[in-house]
PDB file of N, CA and C in Angstrom:
ATOM      1  N   ARG A 203     127.634 -24.050   7.699  1.00 63.00           N
ATOM      2  CA  ARG A 203     128.202 -23.095   8.632  1.00 63.00           C
ATOM      3  C   ARG A 203     127.186 -22.844   9.734  1.00 63.00           C
ATOM      4  N   MET A 204     127.603 -22.990  10.968  1.00 59.00           N
ATOM      5  CA  MET A 204     126.735 -22.741  12.121  1.00 59.00           C
ATOM      6  C   MET A 204     126.695 -21.248  12.371  1.00 59.00           C
ATOM      7  N   ALA A 205     125.512 -20.675  12.307  1.00 68.00           N
ATOM      8  CA  ALA A 205     125.388 -19.236  12.483  1.00 68.00           C
ATOM      9  C   ALA A 205     124.593 -18.857  13.725  1.00 68.00           C
ATOM     10  N   HIS A 206     123.741 -19.757  14.218  1.00 76.00           N
ATOM     11  CA  HIS A 206     122.848 -19.384  15.313  1.00 76.00           C
ATOM     12  C   HIS A 206     122.377 -20.649  16.029  1.00 76.00           C
ATOM     13  N   LEU A 207     122.268 -20.579  17.324  1.00 75.00           N
ATOM     14  CA  LEU A 207     121.741 -21.697  18.109  1.00 75.00           C
ATOM     15  C   LEU A 207     120.452 -21.283  18.804  1.00 75.00           C
ATOM     16  N   ALA A 208     119.490 -22.179  18.859  1.00 81.00           N
ATOM     17  CA  ALA A 208     118.238 -21.937  19.583  1.00 81.00           C
ATOM     18  C   ALA A 208     117.854 -23.234  20.284  1.00 81.00           C
ATOM     19  N   GLY A 209     117.472 -23.142  21.533  1.00 78.00           N
ATOM     20  CA  GLY A 209     117.073 -24.327  22.279  1.00 78.00           C
ATOM     21  C   GLY A 209     115.579 -24.571  22.198  1.00 78.00           C
ATOM     22  N   ALA A 210     115.186 -25.832  22.276  1.00 77.00           N
ATOM     23  CA  ALA A 210     113.766 -26.189  22.332  1.00 77.00           C
ATOM     24  C   ALA A 210     113.304 -25.990  23.768  1.00 77.00           C
ATOM     25  N   MET A 211     112.860 -24.777  24.071  1.00 79.00           N
ATOM     26  CA  MET A 211     112.554 -24.404  25.455  1.00 79.00           C
ATOM     27  C   MET A 211     111.070 -24.202  25.724  1.00 79.00           C
ATOM     28  N   TYR A 212     110.232 -24.451  24.726  1.00 82.00           N
ATOM     29  CA  TYR A 212     108.803 -24.195  24.885  1.00 82.00           C
ATOM     30  C   TYR A 212     108.027 -25.500  24.765  1.00 82.00           C
ATOM     31  N   PRO A 213     106.992 -25.678  25.591  1.00 82.00           N
ATOM     32  CA  PRO A 213     106.226 -26.921  25.541  1.00 82.00           C
ATOM     33  C   PRO A 213     105.420 -27.055  24.250  1.00 82.00           C
ATOM     34  N   TRP A 214     105.359 -28.263  23.747  1.00 80.00           N
ATOM     35  CA  TRP A 214     104.553 -28.602  22.571  1.00 80.00           C
ATOM     36  C   TRP A 214     103.911 -29.944  22.888  1.00 80.00           C
ATOM     37  N   ASP A 215     102.774 -29.892  23.554  1.00 79.00           N
ATOM     38  CA  ASP A 215     102.141 -31.082  24.107  1.00 79.00           C
ATOM     39  C   ASP A 215     101.803 -32.134  23.053  1.00 79.00           C
ATOM     40  N   GLN A 216     101.372 -31.711  21.857  1.00 77.00           N
ATOM     41  CA  GLN A 216     101.004 -32.676  20.821  1.00 77.00           C
ATOM     42  C   GLN A 216     102.202 -33.539  20.420  1.00 77.00           C
ATOM     43  N   LEU A 217     103.371 -32.952  20.342  1.00 74.00           N
ATOM     44  CA  LEU A 217     104.560 -33.710  19.967  1.00 74.00           C
ATOM     45  C   LEU A 217     105.145 -34.454  21.159  1.00 74.00           C
ATOM     46  N   ALA A 218     105.063 -33.872  22.328  1.00 72.00           N
ATOM     47  CA  ALA A 218     105.604 -34.515  23.531  1.00 72.00           C
ATOM     48  C   ALA A 218     104.922 -35.853  23.794  1.00 72.00           C
ATOM     49  N   GLY A 219     103.650 -35.982  23.446  1.00 77.00           N
ATOM     50  CA  GLY A 219     102.938 -37.240  23.630  1.00 77.00           C
ATOM     51  C   GLY A 219     103.500 -38.370  22.786  1.00 77.00           C
ATOM     52  N   ARG A 220     104.103 -38.037  21.653  1.00 77.00           N
ATOM     53  CA  ARG A 220     104.699 -39.052  20.780  1.00 77.00           C
ATOM     54  C   ARG A 220     106.078 -39.486  21.262  1.00 77.00           C
ATOM     55  N   PHE A 221     106.749 -38.602  22.023  1.00 73.00           N
ATOM     56  CA  PHE A 221     108.100 -38.885  22.510  1.00 73.00           C
ATOM     57  C   PHE A 221     108.186 -38.559  23.998  1.00 73.00           C
ATOM     58  N   PRO A 222     107.477 -39.293  24.847  1.00 76.00           N
ATOM     59  CA  PRO A 222     107.391 -38.936  26.266  1.00 76.00           C
ATOM     60  C   PRO A 222     108.728 -38.979  27.001  1.00 76.00           C
ATOM     61  N   SER A 223     109.674 -39.769  26.548  1.00 76.00           N
ATOM     62  CA  SER A 223     110.955 -39.857  27.260  1.00 76.00           C
ATOM     63  C   SER A 223     111.828 -38.620  27.069  1.00 76.00           C
ATOM     64  N   HIS A 224     111.438 -37.736  26.143  1.00 72.00           N
ATOM     65  CA  HIS A 224     112.228 -36.527  25.887  1.00 72.00           C
ATOM     66  C   HIS A 224     111.631 -35.278  26.530  1.00 72.00           C
ATOM     67  N   GLY A 225     110.615 -35.408  27.347  1.00 75.00           N
ATOM     68  CA  GLY A 225     110.014 -34.254  28.009  1.00 75.00           C
ATOM     69  C   GLY A 225     109.044 -33.509  27.105  1.00 75.00           C
ATOM     70  N   THR A 226     108.547 -32.377  27.586  1.00 79.00           N
ATOM     71  CA  THR A 226     107.520 -31.635  26.846  1.00 79.00           C
ATOM     72  C   THR A 226     108.077 -30.495  26.007  1.00 79.00           C
ATOM     73  N   ASN A 227     109.293 -30.037  26.277  1.00 79.00           N
ATOM     74  CA  ASN A 227     109.837 -28.889  25.545  1.00 79.00           C
ATOM     75  C   ASN A 227     110.383 -29.329  24.189  1.00 79.00           C
ATOM     76  N   ARG A 228     109.607 -29.093  23.153  1.00 75.00           N
ATOM     77  CA  ARG A 228     109.949 -29.499  21.791  1.00 75.00           C
ATOM     78  C   ARG A 228     109.932 -28.321  20.823  1.00 75.00           C
ATOM     79  N   LEU A 229     109.339 -27.211  21.198  1.00 78.00           N
ATOM     80  CA  LEU A 229     109.147 -26.077  20.286  1.00 78.00           C
ATOM     81  C   LEU A 229     110.273 -25.071  20.472  1.00 78.00           C
ATOM     82  N   PHE A 230     110.830 -24.589  19.359  1.00 79.00           N
ATOM     83  CA  PHE A 230     111.851 -23.550  19.455  1.00 79.00           C
ATOM     84  C   PHE A 230     111.439 -22.343  18.631  1.00 79.00           C
ATOM     85  N   PHE A 231     111.923 -21.197  19.016  1.00 79.00           N
ATOM     86  CA  PHE A 231     111.625 -19.928  18.360  1.00 79.00           C
ATOM     87  C   PHE A 231     112.904 -19.121  18.379  1.00 79.00           C
ATOM     88  N   SER A 232     113.223 -18.470  17.287  1.00 83.00           N
ATOM     89  CA  SER A 232     114.474 -17.717  17.246  1.00 83.00           C
ATOM     90  C   SER A 232     114.373 -16.558  16.264  1.00 83.00           C
ATOM     91  N   LEU A 233     114.988 -15.459  16.624  1.00 84.00           N
ATOM     92  CA  LEU A 233     115.166 -14.328  15.715  1.00 84.00           C
ATOM     93  C   LEU A 233     116.649 -14.234  15.406  1.00 84.00           C
ATOM     94  N   MET A 234     116.988 -14.056  14.140  1.00 85.00           N
ATOM     95  CA  MET A 234     118.398 -13.962  13.774  1.00 85.00           C
ATOM     96  C   MET A 234     118.576 -12.994  12.615  1.00 85.00           C
ATOM     97  N   PRO A 235     119.716 -12.321  12.558  1.00 86.00           N
ATOM     98  CA  PRO A 235     119.970 -11.428  11.433  1.00 86.00           C
ATOM     99  C   PRO A 235     120.251 -12.245  10.170  1.00 86.00           C
ATOM    100  N   ILE A 236     119.747 -11.764   9.028  1.00 87.00           N
ATOM    101  CA  ILE A 236     120.045 -12.411   7.750  1.00 87.00           C
ATOM    102  C   ILE A 236     120.460 -11.346   6.741  1.00 87.00           C
ATOM    103  N   ASN A 237     121.185 -11.772   5.734  1.00 89.00           N
ATOM    104  CA  ASN A 237     121.622 -10.865   4.677  1.00 89.00           C
ATOM    105  C   ASN A 237     120.487 -10.584   3.707  1.00 89.00           C
ATOM    106  N   ARG A 238     120.613  -9.507   2.958  1.00 94.00           N
ATOM    107  CA  ARG A 238     119.642  -9.228   1.893  1.00 94.00           C
ATOM    108  C   ARG A 238     119.768 -10.290   0.810  1.00 94.00           C
ATOM    109  N   GLY A 239     118.654 -10.574   0.167  1.00 96.00           N
ATOM    110  CA  GLY A 239     118.652 -11.599  -0.872  1.00 96.00           C
ATOM    111  C   GLY A 239     118.190 -12.936  -0.326  1.00 96.00           C
ATOM    112  N   ARG A 240     118.627 -13.985  -0.987  1.00 96.00           N
ATOM    113  CA  ARG A 240     118.197 -15.347  -0.655  1.00 96.00           C
ATOM    114  C   ARG A 240     119.051 -15.920   0.475  1.00 96.00           C
ATOM    115  N   ASN A 241     118.386 -16.505   1.468  1.00 92.00           N
ATOM    116  CA  ASN A 241     119.056 -17.145   2.600  1.00 92.00           C
ATOM    117  C   ASN A 241     118.429 -18.516   2.824  1.00 92.00           C
ATOM    118  N   ASP A 242     119.247 -19.537   2.903  1.00 92.00           N
ATOM    119  CA  ASP A 242     118.773 -20.877   3.229  1.00 92.00           C
ATOM    120  C   ASP A 242     118.976 -21.102   4.719  1.00 92.00           C
ATOM    121  N   ILE A 243     117.879 -21.299   5.438  1.00 90.00           N
ATOM    122  CA  ILE A 243     117.903 -21.520   6.879  1.00 90.00           C
ATOM    123  C   ILE A 243     117.638 -23.007   7.121  1.00 90.00           C
ATOM    124  N   CYS A 244     118.566 -23.677   7.778  1.00 89.00           N
ATOM    125  CA  CYS A 244     118.435 -25.110   8.041  1.00 89.00           C
ATOM    126  C   CYS A 244     118.425 -25.363   9.540  1.00 89.00           C
ATOM    127  N   ALA A 245     117.707 -26.392   9.950  1.00 87.00           N
ATOM    128  CA  ALA A 245     117.609 -26.732  11.375  1.00 87.00           C
ATOM    129  C   ALA A 245     118.085 -28.163  11.600  1.00 87.00           C
ATOM    130  N   TYR A 246     118.798 -28.338  12.706  1.00 85.00           N
ATOM    131  CA  TYR A 246     119.280 -29.638  13.150  1.00 85.00           C
ATOM    132  C   TYR A 246     118.943 -29.797  14.624  1.00 85.00           C
ATOM    133  N   ALA A 247     118.628 -31.006  15.034  1.00 81.00           N
ATOM    134  CA  ALA A 247     118.476 -31.322  16.456  1.00 81.00           C
ATOM    135  C   ALA A 247     119.822 -31.876  16.903  1.00 81.00           C
ATOM    136  N   LEU A 248     120.492 -31.159  17.798  1.00 79.00           N
ATOM    137  CA  LEU A 248     121.831 -31.549  18.235  1.00 79.00           C
ATOM    138  C   LEU A 248     121.789 -32.343  19.531  1.00 79.00           C
ATOM    139  N   ASN A 249     122.557 -33.406  19.573  1.00 73.00           N
ATOM    140  CA  ASN A 249     122.712 -34.233  20.774  1.00 73.00           C
ATOM    141  C   ASN A 249     121.385 -34.766  21.299  1.00 73.00           C
ATOM    142  N   VAL A 250     120.526 -35.232  20.396  1.00 67.00           N
ATOM    143  CA  VAL A 250     119.235 -35.791  20.795  1.00 67.00           C
ATOM    144  C   VAL A 250     119.222 -37.268  20.438  1.00 67.00           C
ATOM    145  N   GLY A 251     119.060 -38.095  21.432  1.00 65.00           N
ATOM    146  CA  GLY A 251     118.990 -39.532  21.202  1.00 65.00           C
ATOM    147  C   GLY A 251     120.348 -40.197  21.258  1.00 65.00           C
ATOM    148  N   PRO A 252     120.370 -41.462  21.592  1.00 69.00           N
ATOM    149  CA  PRO A 252     121.634 -42.190  21.708  1.00 69.00           C
ATOM    150  C   PRO A 252     122.297 -42.390  20.343  1.00 69.00           C
ATOM    151  N   GLY A 253     123.579 -42.060  20.264  1.00 72.00           N
ATOM    152  CA  GLY A 253     124.339 -42.264  19.037  1.00 72.00           C
ATOM    153  C   GLY A 253     123.933 -41.392  17.877  1.00 72.00           C
ATOM    154  N   ASN A 254     123.183 -40.331  18.130  1.00 69.00           N
ATOM    155  CA  ASN A 254     122.702 -39.470  17.049  1.00 69.00           C
ATOM    156  C   ASN A 254     122.968 -38.018  17.411  1.00 69.00           C
ATOM    157  N   PRO A 255     124.194 -37.535  17.256  1.00 76.00           N
ATOM    158  CA  PRO A 255     124.542 -36.189  17.720  1.00 76.00           C
ATOM    159  C   PRO A 255     123.927 -35.054  16.905  1.00 76.00           C
ATOM    160  N   ALA A 256     123.541 -35.282  15.642  1.00 80.00           N
ATOM    161  CA  ALA A 256     122.960 -34.203  14.830  1.00 80.00           C
ATOM    162  C   ALA A 256     121.928 -34.788  13.869  1.00 80.00           C
ATOM    163  N   THR A 257     120.647 -34.535  14.137  1.00 81.00           N
ATOM    164  CA  THR A 257     119.568 -35.003  13.278  1.00 81.00           C
ATOM    165  C   THR A 257     119.063 -33.837  12.440  1.00 81.00           C
ATOM    166  N   PHE A 258     119.088 -33.987  11.125  1.00 86.00           N
ATOM    167  CA  PHE A 258     118.627 -32.945  10.215  1.00 86.00           C
ATOM    168  C   PHE A 258     117.108 -32.832  10.293  1.00 86.00           C
ATOM    169  N   ILE A 259     116.600 -31.604  10.501  1.00 86.00           N
ATOM    170  CA  ILE A 259     115.158 -31.369  10.559  1.00 86.00           C
ATOM    171  C   ILE A 259     114.643 -30.883   9.208  1.00 86.00           C
ATOM    172  N   GLY A 260     115.325 -29.914   8.608  1.00 91.00           N
ATOM    173  CA  GLY A 260     114.913 -29.417   7.304  1.00 91.00           C
ATOM    174  C   GLY A 260     115.449 -28.025   7.031  1.00 91.00           C
ATOM    175  N   CYS A 261     115.237 -27.551   5.798  1.00 94.00           N
ATOM    176  CA  CYS A 261     115.683 -26.219   5.379  1.00 94.00           C
ATOM    177  C   CYS A 261     114.507 -25.446   4.791  1.00 94.00           C
ATOM    178  N   HIS A 262     114.616 -24.139   4.831  1.00 94.00           N
ATOM    179  CA  HIS A 262     113.612 -23.255   4.244  1.00 94.00           C
ATOM    180  C   HIS A 262     114.352 -22.055   3.660  1.00 94.00           C
ATOM    181  N   THR A 263     113.952 -21.616   2.482  1.00 96.00           N
ATOM    182  CA  THR A 263     114.569 -20.446   1.862  1.00 96.00           C
ATOM    183  C   THR A 263     113.791 -19.201   2.254  1.00 96.00           C
ATOM    184  N   VAL A 264     114.518 -18.188   2.725  1.00 93.00           N
ATOM    185  CA  VAL A 264     113.936 -16.911   3.126  1.00 93.00           C
ATOM    186  C   VAL A 264     114.562 -15.828   2.258  1.00 93.00           C
ATOM    187  N   VAL A 265     113.738 -14.957   1.680  1.00 96.00           N
ATOM    188  CA  VAL A 265     114.245 -13.855   0.864  1.00 96.00           C
ATOM    189  C   VAL A 265     113.950 -12.561   1.586  1.00 96.00           C
ATOM    190  N   ARG A 266     114.995 -11.772   1.775  1.00 91.00           N
ATOM    191  CA  ARG A 266     114.839 -10.491   2.463  1.00 91.00           C
ATOM    192  C   ARG A 266     115.019  -9.380   1.473  1.00 91.00           C
TER     193      ARG A 266
END
């Protein structure tokens, strides 16, 4: 379920050097409301690269 969107709007020079054709903005930051208890937060890179509309980045469990 898509609950929140965040854009990669901040420069991350160390990573940009590995992927120069994608520019320097690779870092994202987001605040979002979560429910009490266990929450699984997952990240995807959307519409990045040819023929790859959604690349899975990873998940992290957050307990509030």
